[in-house]
JSON list of C-alpha atoms in Angstrom, two decimals:
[
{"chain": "A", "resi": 1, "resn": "UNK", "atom": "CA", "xyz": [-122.46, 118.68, 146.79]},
{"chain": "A", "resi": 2, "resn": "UNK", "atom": "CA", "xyz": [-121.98, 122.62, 147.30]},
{"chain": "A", "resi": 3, "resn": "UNK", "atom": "CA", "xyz": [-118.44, 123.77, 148.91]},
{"chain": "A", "resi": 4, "resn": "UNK", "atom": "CA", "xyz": [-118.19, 123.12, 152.47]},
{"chain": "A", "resi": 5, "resn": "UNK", "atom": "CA", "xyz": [-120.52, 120.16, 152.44]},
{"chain": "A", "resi": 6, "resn": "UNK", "atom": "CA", "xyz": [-119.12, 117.04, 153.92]},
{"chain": "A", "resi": 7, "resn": "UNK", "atom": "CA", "xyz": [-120.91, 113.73, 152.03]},
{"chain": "A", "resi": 8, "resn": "UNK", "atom": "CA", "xyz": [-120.73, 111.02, 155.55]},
{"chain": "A", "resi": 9, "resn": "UNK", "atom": "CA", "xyz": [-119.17, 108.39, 153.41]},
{"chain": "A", "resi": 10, "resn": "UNK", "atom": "CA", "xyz": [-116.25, 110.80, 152.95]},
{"chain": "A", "resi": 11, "resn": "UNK", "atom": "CA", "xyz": [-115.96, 111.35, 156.72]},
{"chain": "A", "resi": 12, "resn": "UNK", "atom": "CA", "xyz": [-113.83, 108.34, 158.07]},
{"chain": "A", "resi": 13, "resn": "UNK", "atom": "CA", "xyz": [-112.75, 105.10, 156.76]},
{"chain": "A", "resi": 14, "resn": "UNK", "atom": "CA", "xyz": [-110.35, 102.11, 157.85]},
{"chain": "A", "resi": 15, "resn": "UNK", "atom": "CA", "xyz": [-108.24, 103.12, 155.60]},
{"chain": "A", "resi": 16, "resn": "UNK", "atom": "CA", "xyz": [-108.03, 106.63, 156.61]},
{"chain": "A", "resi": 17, "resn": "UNK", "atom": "CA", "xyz": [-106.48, 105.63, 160.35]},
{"chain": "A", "resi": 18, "resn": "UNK", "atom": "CA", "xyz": [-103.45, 107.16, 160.72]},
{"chain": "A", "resi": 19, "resn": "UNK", "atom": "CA", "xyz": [-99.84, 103.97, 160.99]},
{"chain": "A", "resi": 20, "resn": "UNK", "atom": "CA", "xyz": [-98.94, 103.35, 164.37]},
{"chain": "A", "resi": 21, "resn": "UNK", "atom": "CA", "xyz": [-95.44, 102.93, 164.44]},
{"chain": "A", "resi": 22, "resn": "UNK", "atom": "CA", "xyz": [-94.24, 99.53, 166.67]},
{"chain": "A", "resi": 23, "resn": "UNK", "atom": "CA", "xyz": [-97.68, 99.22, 167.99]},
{"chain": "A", "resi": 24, "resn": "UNK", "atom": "CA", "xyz": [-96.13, 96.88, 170.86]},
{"chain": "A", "resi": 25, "resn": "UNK", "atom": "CA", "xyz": [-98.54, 94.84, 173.09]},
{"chain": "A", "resi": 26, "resn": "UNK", "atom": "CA", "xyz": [-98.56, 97.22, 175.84]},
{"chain": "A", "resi": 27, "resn": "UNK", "atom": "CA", "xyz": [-101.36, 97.15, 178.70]},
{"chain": "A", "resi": 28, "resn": "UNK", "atom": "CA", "xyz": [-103.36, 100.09, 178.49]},
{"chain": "A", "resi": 29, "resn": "UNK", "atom": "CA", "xyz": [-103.54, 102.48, 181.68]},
{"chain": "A", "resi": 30, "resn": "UNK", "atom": "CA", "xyz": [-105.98, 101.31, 184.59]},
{"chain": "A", "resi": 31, "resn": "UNK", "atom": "CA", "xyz": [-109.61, 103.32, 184.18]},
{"chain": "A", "resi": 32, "resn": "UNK", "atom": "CA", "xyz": [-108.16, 105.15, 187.83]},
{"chain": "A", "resi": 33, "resn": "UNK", "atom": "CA", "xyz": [-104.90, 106.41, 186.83]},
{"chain": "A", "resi": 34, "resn": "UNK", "atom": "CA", "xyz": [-106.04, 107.84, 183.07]},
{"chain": "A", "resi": 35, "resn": "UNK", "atom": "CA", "xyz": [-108.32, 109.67, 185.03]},
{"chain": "A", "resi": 36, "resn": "UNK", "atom": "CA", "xyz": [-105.72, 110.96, 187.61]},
{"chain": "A", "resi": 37, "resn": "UNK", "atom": "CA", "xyz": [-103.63, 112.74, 184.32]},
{"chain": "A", "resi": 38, "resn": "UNK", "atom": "CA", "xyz": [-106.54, 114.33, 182.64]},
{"chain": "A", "resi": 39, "resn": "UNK", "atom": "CA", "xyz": [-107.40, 115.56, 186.22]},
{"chain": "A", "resi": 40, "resn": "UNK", "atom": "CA", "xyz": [-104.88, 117.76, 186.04]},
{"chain": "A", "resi": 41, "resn": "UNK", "atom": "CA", "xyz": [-105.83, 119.10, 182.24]},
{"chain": "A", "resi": 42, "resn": "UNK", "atom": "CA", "xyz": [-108.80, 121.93, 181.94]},
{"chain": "A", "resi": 43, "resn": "UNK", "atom": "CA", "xyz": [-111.77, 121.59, 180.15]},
{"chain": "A", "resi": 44, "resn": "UNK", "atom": "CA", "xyz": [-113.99, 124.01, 178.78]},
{"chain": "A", "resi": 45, "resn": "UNK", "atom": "CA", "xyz": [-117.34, 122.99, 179.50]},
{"chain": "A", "resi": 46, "resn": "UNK", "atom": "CA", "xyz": [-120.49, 123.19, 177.42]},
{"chain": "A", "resi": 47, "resn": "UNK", "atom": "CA", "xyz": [-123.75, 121.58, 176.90]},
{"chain": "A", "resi": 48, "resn": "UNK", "atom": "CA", "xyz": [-125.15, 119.27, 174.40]},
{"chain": "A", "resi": 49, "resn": "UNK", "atom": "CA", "xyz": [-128.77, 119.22, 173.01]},
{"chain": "A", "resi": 50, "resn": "UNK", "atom": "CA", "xyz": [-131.17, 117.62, 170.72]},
{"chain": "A", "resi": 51, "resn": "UNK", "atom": "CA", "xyz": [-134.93, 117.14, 170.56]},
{"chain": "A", "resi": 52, "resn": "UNK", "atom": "CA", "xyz": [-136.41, 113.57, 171.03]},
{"chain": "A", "resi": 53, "resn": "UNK", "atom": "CA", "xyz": [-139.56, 112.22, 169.73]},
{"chain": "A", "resi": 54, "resn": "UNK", "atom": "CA", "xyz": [-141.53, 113.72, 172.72]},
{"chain": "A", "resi": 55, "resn": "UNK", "atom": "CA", "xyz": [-138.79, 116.00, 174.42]},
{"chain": "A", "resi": 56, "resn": "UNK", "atom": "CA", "xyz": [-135.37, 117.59, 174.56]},
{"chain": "A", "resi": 57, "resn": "UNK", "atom": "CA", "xyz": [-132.53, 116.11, 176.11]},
{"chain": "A", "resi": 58, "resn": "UNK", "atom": "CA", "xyz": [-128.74, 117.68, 176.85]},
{"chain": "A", "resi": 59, "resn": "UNK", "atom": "CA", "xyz": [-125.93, 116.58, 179.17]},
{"chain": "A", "resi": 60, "resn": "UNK", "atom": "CA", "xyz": [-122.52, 118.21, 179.80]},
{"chain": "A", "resi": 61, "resn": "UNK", "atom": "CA", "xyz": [-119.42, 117.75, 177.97]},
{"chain": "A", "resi": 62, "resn": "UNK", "atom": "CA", "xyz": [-115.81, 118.68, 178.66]},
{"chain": "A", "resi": 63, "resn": "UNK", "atom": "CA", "xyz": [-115.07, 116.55, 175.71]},
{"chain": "A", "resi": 64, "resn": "UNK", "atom": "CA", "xyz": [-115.28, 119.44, 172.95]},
{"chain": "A", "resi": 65, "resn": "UNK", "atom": "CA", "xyz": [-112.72, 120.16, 170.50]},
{"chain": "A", "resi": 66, "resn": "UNK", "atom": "CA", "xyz": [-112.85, 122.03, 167.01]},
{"chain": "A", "resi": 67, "resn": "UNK", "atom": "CA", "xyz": [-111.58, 119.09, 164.69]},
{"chain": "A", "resi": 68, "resn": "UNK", "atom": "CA", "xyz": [-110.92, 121.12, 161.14]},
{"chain": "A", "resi": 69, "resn": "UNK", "atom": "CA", "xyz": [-111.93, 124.66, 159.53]},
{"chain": "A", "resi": 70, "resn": "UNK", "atom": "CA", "xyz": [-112.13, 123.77, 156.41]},
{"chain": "A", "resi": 71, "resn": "UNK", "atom": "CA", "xyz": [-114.76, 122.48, 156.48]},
{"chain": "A", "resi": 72, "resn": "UNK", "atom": "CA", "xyz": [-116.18, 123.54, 159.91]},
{"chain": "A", "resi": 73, "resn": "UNK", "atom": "CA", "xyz": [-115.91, 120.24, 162.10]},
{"chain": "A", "resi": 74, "resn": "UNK", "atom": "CA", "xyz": [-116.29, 119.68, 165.85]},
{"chain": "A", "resi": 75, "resn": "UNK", "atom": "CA", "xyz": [-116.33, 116.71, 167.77]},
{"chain": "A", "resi": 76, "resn": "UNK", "atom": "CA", "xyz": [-117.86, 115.82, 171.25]},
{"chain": "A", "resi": 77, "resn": "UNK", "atom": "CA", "xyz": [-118.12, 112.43, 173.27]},
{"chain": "A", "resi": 78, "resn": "UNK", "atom": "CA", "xyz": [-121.35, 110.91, 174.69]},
{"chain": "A", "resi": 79, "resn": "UNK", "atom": "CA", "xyz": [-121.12, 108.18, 177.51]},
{"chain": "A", "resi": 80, "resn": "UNK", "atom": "CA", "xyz": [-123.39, 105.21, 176.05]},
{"chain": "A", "resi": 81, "resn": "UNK", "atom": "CA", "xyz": [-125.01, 104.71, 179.62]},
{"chain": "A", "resi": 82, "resn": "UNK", "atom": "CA", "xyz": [-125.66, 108.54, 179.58]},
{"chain": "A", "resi": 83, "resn": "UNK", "atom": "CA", "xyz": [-129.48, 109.07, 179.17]},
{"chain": "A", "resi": 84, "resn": "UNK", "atom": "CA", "xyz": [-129.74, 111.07, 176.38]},
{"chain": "A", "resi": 85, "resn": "UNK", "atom": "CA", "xyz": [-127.26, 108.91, 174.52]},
{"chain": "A", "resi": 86, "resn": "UNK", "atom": "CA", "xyz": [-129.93, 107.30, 172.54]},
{"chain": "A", "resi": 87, "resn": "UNK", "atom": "CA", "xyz": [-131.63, 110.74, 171.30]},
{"chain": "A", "resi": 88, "resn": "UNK", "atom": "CA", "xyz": [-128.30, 111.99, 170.63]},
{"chain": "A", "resi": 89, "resn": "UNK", "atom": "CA", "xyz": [-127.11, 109.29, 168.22]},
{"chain": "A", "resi": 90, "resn": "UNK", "atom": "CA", "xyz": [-130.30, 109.17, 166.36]},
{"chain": "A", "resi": 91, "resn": "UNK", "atom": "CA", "xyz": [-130.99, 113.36, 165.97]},
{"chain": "A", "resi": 92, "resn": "UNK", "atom": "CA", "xyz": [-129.70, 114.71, 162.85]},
{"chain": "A", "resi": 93, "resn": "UNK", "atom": "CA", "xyz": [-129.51, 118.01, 164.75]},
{"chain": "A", "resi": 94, "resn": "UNK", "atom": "CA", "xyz": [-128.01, 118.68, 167.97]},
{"chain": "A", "resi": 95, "resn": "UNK", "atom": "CA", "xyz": [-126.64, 122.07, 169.59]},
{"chain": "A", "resi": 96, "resn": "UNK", "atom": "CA", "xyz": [-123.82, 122.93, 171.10]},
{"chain": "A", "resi": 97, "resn": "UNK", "atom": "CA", "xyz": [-124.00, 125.85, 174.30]},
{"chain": "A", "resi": 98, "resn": "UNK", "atom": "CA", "xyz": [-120.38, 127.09, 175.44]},
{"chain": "A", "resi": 99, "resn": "UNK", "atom": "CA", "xyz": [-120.63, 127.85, 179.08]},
{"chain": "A", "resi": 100, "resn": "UNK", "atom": "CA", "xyz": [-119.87, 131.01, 180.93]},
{"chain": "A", "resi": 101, "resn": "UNK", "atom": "CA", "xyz": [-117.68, 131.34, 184.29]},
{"chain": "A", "resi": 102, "resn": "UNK", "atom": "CA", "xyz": [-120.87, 132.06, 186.17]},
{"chain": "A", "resi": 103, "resn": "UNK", "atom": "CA", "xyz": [-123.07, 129.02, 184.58]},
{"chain": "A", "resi": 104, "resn": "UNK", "atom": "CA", "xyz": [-121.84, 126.43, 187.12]},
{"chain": "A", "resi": 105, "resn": "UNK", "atom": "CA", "xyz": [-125.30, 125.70, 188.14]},
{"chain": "A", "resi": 106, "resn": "UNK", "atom": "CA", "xyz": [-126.25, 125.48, 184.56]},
{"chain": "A", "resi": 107, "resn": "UNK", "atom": "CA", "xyz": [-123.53, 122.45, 184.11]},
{"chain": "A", "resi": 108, "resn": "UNK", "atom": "CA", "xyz": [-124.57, 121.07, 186.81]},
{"chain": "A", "resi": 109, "resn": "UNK", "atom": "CA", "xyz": [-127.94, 120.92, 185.80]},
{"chain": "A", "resi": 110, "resn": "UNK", "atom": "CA", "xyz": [-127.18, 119.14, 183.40]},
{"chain": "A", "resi": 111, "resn": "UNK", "atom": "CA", "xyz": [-124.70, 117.12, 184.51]},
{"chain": "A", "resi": 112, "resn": "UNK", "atom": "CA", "xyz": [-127.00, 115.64, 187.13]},
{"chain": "A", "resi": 113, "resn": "UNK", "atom": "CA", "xyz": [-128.55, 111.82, 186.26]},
{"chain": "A", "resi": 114, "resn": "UNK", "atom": "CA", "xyz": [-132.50, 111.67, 186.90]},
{"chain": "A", "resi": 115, "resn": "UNK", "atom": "CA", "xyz": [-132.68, 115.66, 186.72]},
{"chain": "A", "resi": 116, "resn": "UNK", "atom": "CA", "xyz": [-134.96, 117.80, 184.96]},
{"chain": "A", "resi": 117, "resn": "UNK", "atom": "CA", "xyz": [-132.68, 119.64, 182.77]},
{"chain": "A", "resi": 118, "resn": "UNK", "atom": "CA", "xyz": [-135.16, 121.64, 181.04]},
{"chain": "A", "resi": 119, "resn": "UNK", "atom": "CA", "xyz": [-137.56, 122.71, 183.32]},
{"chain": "A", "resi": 120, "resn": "UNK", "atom": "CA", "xyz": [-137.16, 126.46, 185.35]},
{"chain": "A", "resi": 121, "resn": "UNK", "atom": "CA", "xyz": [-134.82, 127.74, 185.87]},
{"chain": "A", "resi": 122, "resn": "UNK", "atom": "CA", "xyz": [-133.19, 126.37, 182.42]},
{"chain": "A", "resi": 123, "resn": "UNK", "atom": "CA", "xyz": [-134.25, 128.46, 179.65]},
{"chain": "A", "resi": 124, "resn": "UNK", "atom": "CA", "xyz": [-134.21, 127.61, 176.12]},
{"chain": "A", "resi": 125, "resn": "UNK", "atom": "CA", "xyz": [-136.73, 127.84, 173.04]},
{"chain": "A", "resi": 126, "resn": "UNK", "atom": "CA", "xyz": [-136.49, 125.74, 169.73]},
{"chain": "A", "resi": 127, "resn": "UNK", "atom": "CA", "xyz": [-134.24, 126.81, 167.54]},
{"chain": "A", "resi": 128, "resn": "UNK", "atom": "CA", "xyz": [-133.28, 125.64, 163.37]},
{"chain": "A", "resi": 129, "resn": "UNK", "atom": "CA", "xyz": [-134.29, 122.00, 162.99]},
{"chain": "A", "resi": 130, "resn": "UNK", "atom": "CA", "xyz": [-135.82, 121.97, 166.47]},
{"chain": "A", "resi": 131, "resn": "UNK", "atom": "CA", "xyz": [-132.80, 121.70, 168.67]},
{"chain": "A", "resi": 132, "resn": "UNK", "atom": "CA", "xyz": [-132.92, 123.08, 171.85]},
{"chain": "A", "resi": 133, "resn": "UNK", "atom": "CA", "xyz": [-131.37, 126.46, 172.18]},
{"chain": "A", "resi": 134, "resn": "UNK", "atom": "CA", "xyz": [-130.53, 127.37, 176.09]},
{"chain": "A", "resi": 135, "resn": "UNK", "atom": "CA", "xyz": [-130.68, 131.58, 176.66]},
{"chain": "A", "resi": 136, "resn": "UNK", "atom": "CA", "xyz": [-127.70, 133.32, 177.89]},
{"chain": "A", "resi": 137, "resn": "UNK", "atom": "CA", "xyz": [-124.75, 131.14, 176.83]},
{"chain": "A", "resi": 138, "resn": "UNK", "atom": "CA", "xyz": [-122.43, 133.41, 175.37]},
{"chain": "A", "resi": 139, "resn": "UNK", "atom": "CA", "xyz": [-121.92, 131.06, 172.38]},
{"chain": "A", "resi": 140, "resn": "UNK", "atom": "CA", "xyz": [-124.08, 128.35, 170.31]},
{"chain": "A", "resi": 141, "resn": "UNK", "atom": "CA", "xyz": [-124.00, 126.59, 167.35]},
{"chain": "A", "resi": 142, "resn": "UNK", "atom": "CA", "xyz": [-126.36, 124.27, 165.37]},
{"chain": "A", "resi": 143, "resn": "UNK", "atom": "CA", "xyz": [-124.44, 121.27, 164.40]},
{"chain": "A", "resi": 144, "resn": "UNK", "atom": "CA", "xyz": [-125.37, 118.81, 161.03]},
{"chain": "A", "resi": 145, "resn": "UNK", "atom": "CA", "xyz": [-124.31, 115.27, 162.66]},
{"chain": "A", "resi": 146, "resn": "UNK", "atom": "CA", "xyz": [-122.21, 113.96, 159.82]},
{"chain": "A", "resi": 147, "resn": "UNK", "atom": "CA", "xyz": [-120.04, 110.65, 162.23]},
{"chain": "A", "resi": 148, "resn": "UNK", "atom": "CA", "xyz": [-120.93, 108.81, 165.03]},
{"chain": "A", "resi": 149, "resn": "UNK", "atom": "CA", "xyz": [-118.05, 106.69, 166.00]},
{"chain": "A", "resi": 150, "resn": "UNK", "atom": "CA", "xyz": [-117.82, 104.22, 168.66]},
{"chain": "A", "resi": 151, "resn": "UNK", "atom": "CA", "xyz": [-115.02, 104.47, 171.20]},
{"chain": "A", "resi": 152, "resn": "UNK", "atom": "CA", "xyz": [-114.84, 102.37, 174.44]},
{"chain": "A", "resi": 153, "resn": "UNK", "atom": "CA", "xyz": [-117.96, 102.94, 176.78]},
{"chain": "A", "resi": 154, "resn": "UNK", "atom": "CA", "xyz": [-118.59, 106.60, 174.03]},
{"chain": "A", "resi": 155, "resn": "UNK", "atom": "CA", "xyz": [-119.69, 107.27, 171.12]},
{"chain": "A", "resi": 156, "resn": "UNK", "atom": "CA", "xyz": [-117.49, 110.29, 169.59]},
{"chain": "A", "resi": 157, "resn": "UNK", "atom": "CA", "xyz": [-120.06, 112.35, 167.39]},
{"chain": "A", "resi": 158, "resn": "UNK", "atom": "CA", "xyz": [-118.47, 114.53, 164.33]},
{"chain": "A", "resi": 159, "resn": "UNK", "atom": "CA", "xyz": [-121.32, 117.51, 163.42]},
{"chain": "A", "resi": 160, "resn": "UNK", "atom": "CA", "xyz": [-120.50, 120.41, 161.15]},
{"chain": "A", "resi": 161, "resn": "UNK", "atom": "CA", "xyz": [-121.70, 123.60, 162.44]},
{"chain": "A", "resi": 162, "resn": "UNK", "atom": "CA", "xyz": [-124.34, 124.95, 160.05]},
{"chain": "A", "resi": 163, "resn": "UNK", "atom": "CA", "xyz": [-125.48, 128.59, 162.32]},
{"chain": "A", "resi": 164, "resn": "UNK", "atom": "CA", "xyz": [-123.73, 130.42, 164.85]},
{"chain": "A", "resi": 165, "resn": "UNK", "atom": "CA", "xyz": [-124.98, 132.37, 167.43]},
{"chain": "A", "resi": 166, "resn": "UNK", "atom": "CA", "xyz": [-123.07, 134.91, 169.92]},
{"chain": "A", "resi": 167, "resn": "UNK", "atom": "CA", "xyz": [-123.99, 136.00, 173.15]},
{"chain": "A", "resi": 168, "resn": "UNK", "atom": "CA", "xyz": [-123.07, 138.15, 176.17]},
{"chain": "A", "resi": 169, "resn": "UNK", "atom": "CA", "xyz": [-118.92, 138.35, 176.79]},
{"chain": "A", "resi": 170, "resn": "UNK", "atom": "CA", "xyz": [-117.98, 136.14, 179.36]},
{"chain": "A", "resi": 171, "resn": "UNK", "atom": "CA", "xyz": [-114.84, 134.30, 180.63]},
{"chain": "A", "resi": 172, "resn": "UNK", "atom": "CA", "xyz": [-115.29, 130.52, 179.95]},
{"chain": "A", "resi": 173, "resn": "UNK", "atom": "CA", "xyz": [-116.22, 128.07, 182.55]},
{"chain": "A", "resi": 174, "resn": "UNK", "atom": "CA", "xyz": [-113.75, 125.66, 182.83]},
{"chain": "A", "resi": 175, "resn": "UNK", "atom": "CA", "xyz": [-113.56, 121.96, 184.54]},
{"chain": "A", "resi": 176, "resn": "UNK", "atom": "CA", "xyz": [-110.42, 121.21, 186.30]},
{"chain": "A", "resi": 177, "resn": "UNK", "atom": "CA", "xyz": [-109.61, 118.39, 188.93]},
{"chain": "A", "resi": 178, "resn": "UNK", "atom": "CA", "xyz": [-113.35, 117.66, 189.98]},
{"chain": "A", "resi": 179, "resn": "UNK", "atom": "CA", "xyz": [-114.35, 121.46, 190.31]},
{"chain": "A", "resi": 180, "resn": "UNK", "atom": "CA", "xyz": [-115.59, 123.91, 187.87]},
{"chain": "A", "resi": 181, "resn": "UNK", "atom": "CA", "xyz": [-113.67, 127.63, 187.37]},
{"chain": "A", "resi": 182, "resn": "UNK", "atom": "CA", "xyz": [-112.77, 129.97, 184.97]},
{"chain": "A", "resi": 183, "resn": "UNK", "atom": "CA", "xyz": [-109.59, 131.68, 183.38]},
{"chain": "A", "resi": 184, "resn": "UNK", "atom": "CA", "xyz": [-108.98, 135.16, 182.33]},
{"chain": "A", "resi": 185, "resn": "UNK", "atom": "CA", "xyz": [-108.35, 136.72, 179.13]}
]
């Protein structure tokens, strides 16, 4: 294995979980009022993709965070009921788009159950591995899947970036308390 390569048994084990200290047999927090505090945190938004056996699929995700440097890890969730959950957990490949302030219609797009996602006016072209690449996202990367790991009604994927690709400067598009904005610099 060259430097920087991540073998998937090496990813995550049992006995890699972290103690919880007086684990006490506490209910967890209703479904309604988990989602009333993280209501009230911002999200950067982006979009997931991957190719299927006959076509590409992508949804949105607030749920992505840069999990280690060394090597390059990220992390996203996908909803199991979400259509392209099944295409997701099977590619090898998948992108990831980061959003700009002015692609609201973009998220939505893909946000949107039953919708076309790639059709005009989304456009992407194939990129490395045949992922789907969307135009004028001011950041992308190609991700190796190296984890899937189930989590309640997700699956939380780990993928190492293998390419990078920058775009047009442009404040982020965030997700805050049911709307989509922005923040400055």
């Amino acid at each position: 294995m060259s430097h920087g390569e991540i073998a998937h048994h090496h990813v995550w084990s049992p006995s890699a979980r972290c103690p919880v200290a007086g684990a006490a047999e506490e209910e967890p927090l209703t479904e309604d009022a988990f989602r009333g505090v993280f209501r009230t945190h911002p999200a950067g938004v982006a979009i997931i993709t991957a190719m299927g056996e006959r076509q590409p699929v992508g949804f949105t995700a607030t749920s992505l965070a840069s999990v280690s440097s060394a090597p390059a890890l990220l992390s996203f969730g996908v909803g199991r009921n979400a259509s392209s959950w099944a295409t997701v957990c099977a590619a090898e490949y998948v992108a990831v788009h980061l959003l700009a302030h002015d692609q609201q219609e973009l998220a939505s797009t893909f946000a949107r159950s039953g919708a076309n996602r790639f059709a005009p006016p989304t456009r992407w072209s194939a990129g490395p591995h045949g992922v789907p690449l969307l135009d004028g996202v001011p950041a992308a990367m190609v991700c190796r899947k190296v984890y899937d790991l189930p989590a309640g009604d997700h699956t939380v994927v780990i993928a190492q970036p293998i390419r990078a690709y920058q775009g047009r400067q442009a404040r982020p598009l965030v997700y805050l308390d049911g709307h989509y904005g922005s923040v400055s610099r």
